[in-house]
Every structure is written in C-alpha cells, then in structure tokens.
PDB file of C-alpha atoms in Angstrom:
ATOM      1  CA  UNK Z   1       0.000   0.000   0.000  1.00  0.00           C
ATOM      2  CA  UNK Z   2       1.075   3.528  -0.691  1.00  0.00           C
ATOM      3  CA  UNK Z   3       1.743   6.035   2.072  1.00  0.00           C
ATOM      4  CA  UNK Z   4       3.108   9.548   2.479  1.00  0.00           C
ATOM      5  CA  UNK Z   5       4.943  11.072   5.407  1.00  0.00           C
ATOM      6  CA  UNK Z   6       5.407  14.802   5.735  1.00  0.00           C
ATOM      7  CA  UNK Z   7       7.987  15.712   8.350  1.00  0.00           C
ATOM      8  CA  UNK Z   8       6.966  18.748  10.338  1.00  0.00           C
ATOM      9  CA  UNK Z   9       3.333  19.761  10.611  1.00  0.00           C
ATOM     10  CA  UNK Z  10       4.426  23.399  10.986  1.00  0.00           C
ATOM     11  CA  UNK Z  11       7.346  25.159   9.331  1.00  0.00           C
ATOM     12  CA  UNK Z  12       8.269  28.818   9.797  1.00  0.00           C
ATOM     13  CA  UNK Z  13      10.740  30.680   7.610  1.00  0.00           C
ATOM     14  CA  UNK Z  14      11.702  34.311   7.262  1.00  0.00           C
ATOM     15  CA  UNK Z  15      10.682  36.243   4.186  1.00  0.00           C
ATOM     16  CA  UNK Z  16      13.418  35.805   1.578  1.00  0.00           C
ATOM     17  CA  UNK Z  17      14.763  32.610   3.153  1.00  0.00           C
ATOM     18  CA  UNK Z  18      14.829  29.136   1.629  1.00  0.00           C
ATOM     19  CA  UNK Z  19      11.668  27.069   1.935  1.00  0.00           C
ATOM     20  CA  UNK Z  20      12.130  23.316   2.384  1.00  0.00           C
ATOM     21  CA  UNK Z  21       9.132  21.054   2.991  1.00  0.00           C
ATOM     22  CA  UNK Z  22       9.887  17.370   3.364  1.00  0.00           C
ATOM     23  CA  UNK Z  23       7.969  14.450   1.915  1.00  0.00           C
ATOM     24  CA  UNK Z  24       8.806  10.751   1.971  1.00  0.00           C
ATOM     25  CA  UNK Z  25       6.682   8.104   0.352  1.00  0.00           C
ATOM     26  CA  UNK Z  26       6.331   4.389   0.097  1.00  0.00           C
ATOM     27  CA  UNK Z  27       5.042   2.764  -3.050  1.00  0.00           C
ATOM     28  CA  UNK Z  28       5.098  -0.732  -4.460  1.00  0.00           C
ATOM     29  CA  UNK Z  29       5.147   0.583  -8.030  1.00  0.00           C
ATOM     30  CA  UNK Z  30       6.929   3.506  -9.705  1.00  0.00           C
ATOM     31  CA  UNK Z  31       5.137   6.439  -8.138  1.00  0.00           C
ATOM     32  CA  UNK Z  32       3.483   9.507  -9.472  1.00  0.00           C
ATOM     33  CA  UNK Z  33       4.058  12.269  -6.907  1.00  0.00           C
ATOM     34  CA  UNK Z  34       2.318  15.569  -6.337  1.00  0.00           C
ATOM     35  CA  UNK Z  35       2.448  18.696  -4.230  1.00  0.00           C
ATOM     36  CA  UNK Z  36      -0.766  20.594  -3.616  1.00  0.00           C
ATOM     37  CA  UNK Z  37      -1.222  23.918  -1.822  1.00  0.00           C
ATOM     38  CA  UNK Z  38      -4.276  25.020   0.136  1.00  0.00           C
ATOM     39  CA  UNK Z  39      -4.799  28.671   0.971  1.00  0.00           C
ATOM     40  CA  UNK Z  40      -7.223  29.612   3.755  1.00  0.00           C
ATOM     41  CA  UNK Z  41     -10.848  28.932   2.882  1.00  0.00           C
ATOM     42  CA  UNK Z  42      -9.924  27.461  -0.473  1.00  0.00           C
ATOM     43  CA  UNK Z  43      -9.613  24.041  -2.043  1.00  0.00           C
ATOM     44  CA  UNK Z  44      -6.378  22.358  -3.054  1.00  0.00           C
ATOM     45  CA  UNK Z  45      -4.405  23.639  -6.023  1.00  0.00           C
ATOM     46  CA  UNK Z  46      -1.756  21.619  -7.836  1.00  0.00           C
ATOM     47  CA  UNK Z  47       1.749  23.071  -7.428  1.00  0.00           C
ATOM     48  CA  UNK Z  48       3.676  20.460  -9.387  1.00  0.00           C
ATOM     49  CA  UNK Z  49       3.802  16.772 -10.229  1.00  0.00           C
ATOM     50  CA  UNK Z  50       6.326  14.108 -11.103  1.00  0.00           C
ATOM     51  CA  UNK Z  51       5.299  11.315 -13.445  1.00  0.00           C
ATOM     52  CA  UNK Z  52       8.279  10.197 -15.528  1.00  0.00           C
ATOM     53  CA  UNK Z  53      11.402  11.724 -16.994  1.00  0.00           C
ATOM     54  CA  UNK Z  54      13.376  14.553 -15.410  1.00  0.00           C
ATOM     55  CA  UNK Z  55      13.577  14.139 -11.648  1.00  0.00           C
ATOM     56  CA  UNK Z  56      13.679  17.877 -10.936  1.00  0.00           C
ATOM     57  CA  UNK Z  57      10.219  19.242 -11.439  1.00  0.00           C
ATOM     58  CA  UNK Z  58       9.348  22.929 -11.606  1.00  0.00           C
ATOM     59  CA  UNK Z  59       5.945  24.172 -10.578  1.00  0.00           C
ATOM     60  CA  UNK Z  60       4.013  27.369 -10.151  1.00  0.00           C
ATOM     61  CA  UNK Z  61       4.985  30.286  -7.923  1.00  0.00           C
ATOM     62  CA  UNK Z  62       8.707  29.438  -8.064  1.00  0.00           C
ATOM     63  CA  UNK Z  63       8.431  26.071  -6.338  1.00  0.00           C
ATOM     64  CA  UNK Z  64      10.289  22.969  -7.410  1.00  0.00           C
ATOM     65  CA  UNK Z  65      10.715  19.425  -6.142  1.00  0.00           C
ATOM     66  CA  UNK Z  66      13.195  16.671  -6.772  1.00  0.00           C
ATOM     67  CA  UNK Z  67      12.299  13.006  -6.994  1.00  0.00           C
ATOM     68  CA  UNK Z  68      14.975  10.871  -5.336  1.00  0.00           C
ATOM     69  CA  UNK Z  69      14.182   7.208  -5.738  1.00  0.00           C
ATOM     70  CA  UNK Z  70      17.039   6.009  -3.546  1.00  0.00           C
ATOM     71  CA  UNK Z  71      15.779   8.145  -0.670  1.00  0.00           C
ATOM     72  CA  UNK Z  72      12.051   7.694  -1.489  1.00  0.00           C
ATOM     73  CA  UNK Z  73      11.743  11.442  -1.147  1.00  0.00           C
ATOM     74  CA  UNK Z  74      10.045  14.284  -2.985  1.00  0.00           C
ATOM     75  CA  UNK Z  75      10.954  17.422  -1.047  1.00  0.00           C
ATOM     76  CA  UNK Z  76       9.517  20.789  -2.041  1.00  0.00           C
ATOM     77  CA  UNK Z  77      11.747  23.849  -2.188  1.00  0.00           C
ATOM     78  CA  UNK Z  78      11.643  27.520  -3.055  1.00  0.00           C
ATOM     79  CA  UNK Z  79      14.809  29.651  -2.970  1.00  0.00           C
ATOM     80  CA  UNK Z  80      13.206  32.781  -1.520  1.00  0.00           C
ATOM     81  CA  UNK Z  81      10.019  32.783   0.543  1.00  0.00           C
ATOM     82  CA  UNK Z  82       7.324  35.379  -0.045  1.00  0.00           C
ATOM     83  CA  UNK Z  83       4.551  36.388   2.337  1.00  0.00           C
ATOM     84  CA  UNK Z  84       2.008  35.035  -0.141  1.00  0.00           C
ATOM     85  CA  UNK Z  85       3.474  31.529   0.268  1.00  0.00           C
ATOM     86  CA  UNK Z  86       1.841  31.167   3.682  1.00  0.00           C
ATOM     87  CA  UNK Z  87      -0.512  28.204   3.272  1.00  0.00           C
ATOM     88  CA  UNK Z  88      -0.832  24.490   3.924  1.00  0.00           C
ATOM     89  CA  UNK Z  89       1.062  22.141   1.637  1.00  0.00           C
ATOM     90  CA  UNK Z  90       0.168  18.545   0.902  1.00  0.00           C
ATOM     91  CA  UNK Z  91       2.311  15.848  -0.656  1.00  0.00           C
ATOM     92  CA  UNK Z  92       0.488  13.003  -2.395  1.00  0.00           C
ATOM     93  CA  UNK Z  93       1.265   9.772  -4.204  1.00  0.00           C
ATOM     94  CA  UNK Z  94      -0.993   8.182  -6.792  1.00  0.00           C
ATOM     95  CA  UNK Z  95      -1.851   4.534  -7.047  1.00  0.00           C
ATOM     96  CA  UNK Z  96      -4.585   2.208  -8.161  1.00  0.00           C
ATOM     97  CA  UNK Z  97      -7.269   1.539  -5.602  1.00  0.00           C
ATOM     98  CA  UNK Z  98      -8.790  -1.870  -4.983  1.00  0.00           C
ATOM     99  CA  UNK Z  99     -11.580  -0.753  -7.288  1.00  0.00           C
ATOM    100  CA  UNK Z 100      -9.177   0.013 -10.132  1.00  0.00           C
ATOM    101  CA  UNK Z 101      -9.418   3.778  -9.807  1.00  0.00           C
ATOM    102  CA  UNK Z 102      -6.388   5.998  -9.872  1.00  0.00           C
ATOM    103  CA  UNK Z 103      -6.423   7.574  -6.425  1.00  0.00           C
ATOM    104  CA  UNK Z 104      -4.339  10.018  -4.435  1.00  0.00           C
ATOM    105  CA  UNK Z 105      -2.961   9.200  -0.989  1.00  0.00           C
ATOM    106  CA  UNK Z 106      -2.183  12.403   0.880  1.00  0.00           C
ATOM    107  CA  UNK Z 107       0.155  13.262   3.707  1.00  0.00           C
ATOM    108  CA  UNK Z 108      -1.122  15.097   6.764  1.00  0.00           C
ATOM    109  CA  UNK Z 109       0.065  18.451   5.464  1.00  0.00           C
ATOM    110  CA  UNK Z 110       2.615  21.077   6.486  1.00  0.00           C
ATOM    111  CA  UNK Z 111       1.500  24.552   7.488  1.00  0.00           C
ATOM    112  CA  UNK Z 112       4.013  27.119   6.226  1.00  0.00           C
ATOM    113  CA  UNK Z 113       4.281  30.429   8.078  1.00  0.00           C
ATOM    114  CA  UNK Z 114       6.321  33.303   6.694  1.00  0.00           C
ATOM    115  CA  UNK Z 115       7.934  35.660   9.194  1.00  0.00           C
ATOM    116  CA  UNK Z 116       8.203  39.269   7.976  1.00  0.00           C
TER     117      UNK Z 116
ATOM    118  CA  UNK H   1     -18.522  30.093 -13.393  1.00  0.00           C
ATOM    119  CA  UNK H   2     -15.277  28.304 -13.985  1.00  0.00           C
ATOM    120  CA  UNK H   3     -13.527  25.357 -12.356  1.00  0.00           C
ATOM    121  CA  UNK H   4     -15.181  23.439  -9.548  1.00  0.00           C
ATOM    122  CA  UNK H   5     -17.814  25.117  -7.407  1.00  0.00           C
ATOM    123  CA  UNK H   6     -19.363  23.910  -4.172  1.00  0.00           C
ATOM    124  CA  UNK H   7     -22.448  25.073  -2.292  1.00  0.00           C
ATOM    125  CA  UNK H   8     -23.043  25.882   0.440  1.00  0.00           C
ATOM    126  CA  UNK H   9     -19.648  27.041   1.670  1.00  0.00           C
ATOM    127  CA  UNK H  10     -20.705  26.675   5.302  1.00  0.00           C
ATOM    128  CA  UNK H  11     -23.370  24.455   6.848  1.00  0.00           C
ATOM    129  CA  UNK H  12     -24.453  23.946  10.433  1.00  0.00           C
ATOM    130  CA  UNK H  13     -26.893  21.136  11.097  1.00  0.00           C
ATOM    131  CA  UNK H  14     -28.338  19.135  13.928  1.00  0.00           C
ATOM    132  CA  UNK H  15     -27.992  15.397  14.164  1.00  0.00           C
ATOM    133  CA  UNK H  16     -31.582  14.837  13.043  1.00  0.00           C
ATOM    134  CA  UNK H  17     -31.447  17.130  10.006  1.00  0.00           C
ATOM    135  CA  UNK H  18     -31.234  16.148   6.354  1.00  0.00           C
ATOM    136  CA  UNK H  19     -29.141  18.328   4.080  1.00  0.00           C
ATOM    137  CA  UNK H  20     -27.296  18.072   0.776  1.00  0.00           C
ATOM    138  CA  UNK H  21     -23.966  19.347  -0.474  1.00  0.00           C
ATOM    139  CA  UNK H  22     -23.667  20.275  -4.129  1.00  0.00           C
ATOM    140  CA  UNK H  23     -20.666  20.231  -6.432  1.00  0.00           C
ATOM    141  CA  UNK H  24     -20.523  21.382 -10.032  1.00  0.00           C
ATOM    142  CA  UNK H  25     -17.597  21.251 -12.439  1.00  0.00           C
ATOM    143  CA  UNK H  26     -17.300  23.331 -15.613  1.00  0.00           C
ATOM    144  CA  UNK H  27     -14.148  21.651 -16.946  1.00  0.00           C
ATOM    145  CA  UNK H  28     -15.593  18.927 -19.162  1.00  0.00           C
ATOM    146  CA  UNK H  29     -14.295  16.228 -16.827  1.00  0.00           C
ATOM    147  CA  UNK H  30     -15.795  12.756 -16.523  1.00  0.00           C
ATOM    148  CA  UNK H  31     -14.734  11.747 -13.013  1.00  0.00           C
ATOM    149  CA  UNK H  32     -15.774  13.324  -9.724  1.00  0.00           C
ATOM    150  CA  UNK H  33     -14.712  12.710  -6.143  1.00  0.00           C
ATOM    151  CA  UNK H  34     -15.783  13.459  -2.577  1.00  0.00           C
ATOM    152  CA  UNK H  35     -13.081  13.890   0.065  1.00  0.00           C
ATOM    153  CA  UNK H  36     -13.312  14.528   3.804  1.00  0.00           C
ATOM    154  CA  UNK H  37     -10.694  16.809   5.382  1.00  0.00           C
ATOM    155  CA  UNK H  38     -10.491  16.656   9.178  1.00  0.00           C
ATOM    156  CA  UNK H  39      -8.004  18.502  11.352  1.00  0.00           C
ATOM    157  CA  UNK H  40      -4.627  16.778  11.700  1.00  0.00           C
ATOM    158  CA  UNK H  41      -5.645  13.879   9.436  1.00  0.00           C
ATOM    159  CA  UNK H  42      -4.859  13.178   5.783  1.00  0.00           C
ATOM    160  CA  UNK H  43      -7.543  13.815   3.230  1.00  0.00           C
ATOM    161  CA  UNK H  44      -9.834  10.812   3.081  1.00  0.00           C
ATOM    162  CA  UNK H  45     -11.268   9.725  -0.249  1.00  0.00           C
ATOM    163  CA  UNK H  46     -14.955   8.921   0.233  1.00  0.00           C
ATOM    164  CA  UNK H  47     -16.486   8.278  -3.200  1.00  0.00           C
ATOM    165  CA  UNK H  48     -15.442   8.190  -6.846  1.00  0.00           C
ATOM    166  CA  UNK H  49     -17.708   8.496  -9.863  1.00  0.00           C
ATOM    167  CA  UNK H  50     -16.499   7.683 -13.383  1.00  0.00           C
ATOM    168  CA  UNK H  51     -18.874   8.585 -16.177  1.00  0.00           C
ATOM    169  CA  UNK H  52     -21.695   8.961 -13.611  1.00  0.00           C
ATOM    170  CA  UNK H  53     -21.137   5.456 -12.239  1.00  0.00           C
ATOM    171  CA  UNK H  54     -20.017   5.071  -8.660  1.00  0.00           C
ATOM    172  CA  UNK H  55     -16.802   3.123  -8.806  1.00  0.00           C
ATOM    173  CA  UNK H  56     -15.536   3.508  -5.268  1.00  0.00           C
ATOM    174  CA  UNK H  57     -16.962   3.685  -1.771  1.00  0.00           C
ATOM    175  CA  UNK H  58     -14.274   3.668   0.892  1.00  0.00           C
ATOM    176  CA  UNK H  59     -16.320   2.131   3.709  1.00  0.00           C
ATOM    177  CA  UNK H  60     -18.248   5.345   4.181  1.00  0.00           C
ATOM    178  CA  UNK H  61     -21.189   5.142   6.639  1.00  0.00           C
ATOM    179  CA  UNK H  62     -24.605   4.995   5.023  1.00  0.00           C
ATOM    180  CA  UNK H  63     -25.564   8.337   6.585  1.00  0.00           C
ATOM    181  CA  UNK H  64     -23.572   9.772   3.639  1.00  0.00           C
ATOM    182  CA  UNK H  65     -25.300   9.142   0.318  1.00  0.00           C
ATOM    183  CA  UNK H  66     -23.747  10.378  -2.939  1.00  0.00           C
ATOM    184  CA  UNK H  67     -25.594  11.102  -6.155  1.00  0.00           C
ATOM    185  CA  UNK H  68     -24.195  11.879  -9.593  1.00  0.00           C
ATOM    186  CA  UNK H  69     -27.034  12.722 -12.011  1.00  0.00           C
ATOM    187  CA  UNK H  70     -24.625  13.714 -14.814  1.00  0.00           C
ATOM    188  CA  UNK H  71     -20.915  14.180 -15.337  1.00  0.00           C
ATOM    189  CA  UNK H  72     -21.042  17.835 -14.251  1.00  0.00           C
ATOM    190  CA  UNK H  73     -22.913  17.527 -10.963  1.00  0.00           C
ATOM    191  CA  UNK H  74     -22.250  15.645  -7.763  1.00  0.00           C
ATOM    192  CA  UNK H  75     -24.264  15.680  -4.558  1.00  0.00           C
ATOM    193  CA  UNK H  76     -23.631  14.390  -1.070  1.00  0.00           C
ATOM    194  CA  UNK H  77     -26.850  13.782   0.852  1.00  0.00           C
ATOM    195  CA  UNK H  78     -26.501  13.888   4.621  1.00  0.00           C
ATOM    196  CA  UNK H  79     -28.827  12.493   7.275  1.00  0.00           C
ATOM    197  CA  UNK H  80     -28.571  11.680  10.983  1.00  0.00           C
ATOM    198  CA  UNK H  81     -24.958  12.789  11.130  1.00  0.00           C
ATOM    199  CA  UNK H  82     -22.751  12.653  14.206  1.00  0.00           C
ATOM    200  CA  UNK H  83     -20.594  15.448  15.664  1.00  0.00           C
ATOM    201  CA  UNK H  84     -17.453  13.615  14.507  1.00  0.00           C
ATOM    202  CA  UNK H  85     -18.648  14.124  10.927  1.00  0.00           C
ATOM    203  CA  UNK H  86     -17.848  17.828  11.280  1.00  0.00           C
ATOM    204  CA  UNK H  87     -15.147  18.544   8.699  1.00  0.00           C
ATOM    205  CA  UNK H  88     -14.359  20.240   5.413  1.00  0.00           C
ATOM    206  CA  UNK H  89     -15.869  18.293   2.522  1.00  0.00           C
ATOM    207  CA  UNK H  90     -14.023  18.736  -0.739  1.00  0.00           C
ATOM    208  CA  UNK H  91     -15.203  17.884  -4.197  1.00  0.00           C
ATOM    209  CA  UNK H  92     -12.768  17.264  -7.045  1.00  0.00           C
ATOM    210  CA  UNK H  93     -12.949  16.351 -10.707  1.00  0.00           C
ATOM    211  CA  UNK H  94     -10.564  14.979 -13.300  1.00  0.00           C
ATOM    212  CA  UNK H  95     -10.446  13.684 -16.841  1.00  0.00           C
ATOM    213  CA  UNK H  96     -10.200   9.916 -16.827  1.00  0.00           C
ATOM    214  CA  UNK H  97      -8.760   8.525 -20.025  1.00  0.00           C
ATOM    215  CA  UNK H  98      -8.203   4.976 -21.134  1.00  0.00           C
ATOM    216  CA  UNK H  99      -4.744   3.541 -20.767  1.00  0.00           C
ATOM    217  CA  UNK H 100      -4.670   2.636 -17.134  1.00  0.00           C
ATOM    218  CA  UNK H 101      -2.157   3.889 -14.637  1.00  0.00           C
ATOM    219  CA  UNK H 102      -0.059   5.911 -17.037  1.00  0.00           C
ATOM    220  CA  UNK H 103      -2.927   8.152 -17.973  1.00  0.00           C
ATOM    221  CA  UNK H 104      -3.199   9.929 -14.618  1.00  0.00           C
ATOM    222  CA  UNK H 105      -4.574  13.417 -14.856  1.00  0.00           C
ATOM    223  CA  UNK H 106      -4.660  16.182 -12.300  1.00  0.00           C
ATOM    224  CA  UNK H 107      -7.594  16.460  -9.927  1.00  0.00           C
ATOM    225  CA  UNK H 108      -9.116  19.927  -9.645  1.00  0.00           C
ATOM    226  CA  UNK H 109     -10.607  20.773  -6.264  1.00  0.00           C
ATOM    227  CA  UNK H 110     -13.487  22.965  -5.235  1.00  0.00           C
ATOM    228  CA  UNK H 111     -13.270  25.336  -2.225  1.00  0.00           C
ATOM    229  CA  UNK H 112     -15.088  22.904   0.051  1.00  0.00           C
ATOM    230  CA  UNK H 113     -18.082  22.999   2.364  1.00  0.00           C
ATOM    231  CA  UNK H 114     -17.306  23.541   6.055  1.00  0.00           C
ATOM    232  CA  UNK H 115     -19.786  21.286   7.878  1.00  0.00           C
ATOM    233  CA  UNK H 116     -20.535  21.560  11.581  1.00  0.00           C
ATOM    234  CA  UNK H 117     -22.786  18.973  13.216  1.00  0.00           C
ATOM    235  CA  UNK H 118     -24.238  19.986  16.562  1.00  0.00           C
TER     236      UNK H 118
END
C-alpha cells in the first residue's frame, strides 16, 4: 500500500529565506508524486507533479521538487520565501485503488508560516 | 462560473437534520470525487464516480449518500450525522482517459463545504 509522510506539521521561515518542505513516500510501483497547496478557505491547487522523466520538477509560484528514488523522497523547495506563500502544503502519491481507480494518498500536510 | 464550485460554503446542522452538499464542475471532466478533510488527518477519499457510475466507496457510513445525475454535478446527501462528521468536505474532478495507470490526470478541487454537526 502507498503512504506519504510529511515531516513537520508546521514550518516557519523568514521572508526571503529558503523554503524546504519534506515528503517521503512508500510505493510498491513507480510512483506519481504531487504537491498541492491550500490557501485559507480554499480548495487544493496543484503546485507540481512528477510522473516520468526529469527528476527535478518545476511548478508554479517558483516552487520545485526533486524526486529521489534512492531516498524515497520528494521534497519541495523555493529559494526565496514570499509572504504570499503562507498556506498548507500537501504531498500526495498516486496509485490504483482496490476498485481500479487511480487515487491520491495524501500526507497530513505542512503549514508554512512566513515571518516578515 | 469556472472550475469546480461547491455550495453551500458553510453548513451547520443538527444530528436529526437532512441536508445536501452540491458540487458542479465546468471543466468537461468525466470523473468526480468526494473527500473529507479533518483537522490533523490526511484527506480521506470517500467516493469516486467515473462517467456517472459510482466506482468507489471507501467504507463510508450509510448516513452519507452520494448522487451523480450527470458528469457535471455531484451531490452528497446527509442524514442523521454525528458530531465527529464535522469537517471540510471537498469535491474534485478529473479527466479519466483509457490507458490505465499511465494516464493519470490532475484532480481539480473545489473550495469545500465547512460542515458543523451539533
């Protein structure tokens, strides 16, 4: 079965500092991996995804993530944090459910706070 | 309207009430999903509909009853809920294509309905 672990339920960084949100996964098949962001009172929005090919994936708003198979990791980074990055971030892995549907398994989320 | 919309955005109900949540997608997708988001827990997939057919029910209690009259609309009918059912209920849609696992497409989420059961 697939699972996702996000280390750190809360992360605080100063404006302009590096953002690093950690995600480790377990999967019995080559995984598809995703990062979603949720702003207050909104639904989830896709930041980026890894399916196949290049292991460094660039997403919206200056975020990127690197798929490292040997470490079973898919950490999210941004070189310079902006106040507008304050939100909750979810890592997810896709798989086939018992019913044959492609489904997402989510981590518990990391709340990112930006310090002015 | 664009994307995925959900109504109402907030709902407070007693345990004996009957209410419905509505989701509508304007993206031409053919698959729709209900998720439950509770504090400090991962998102839980509740139901999946492909081409209006329910293809997944993740052991959801019968007090939650989904309905998908067409590929653009999805409802979640609620009755005799419990306080622990209070959560954010998210609807999502995607384009399911043939080809199995390699054809995964992004799920687009609505803003959710914040449900409080008293």
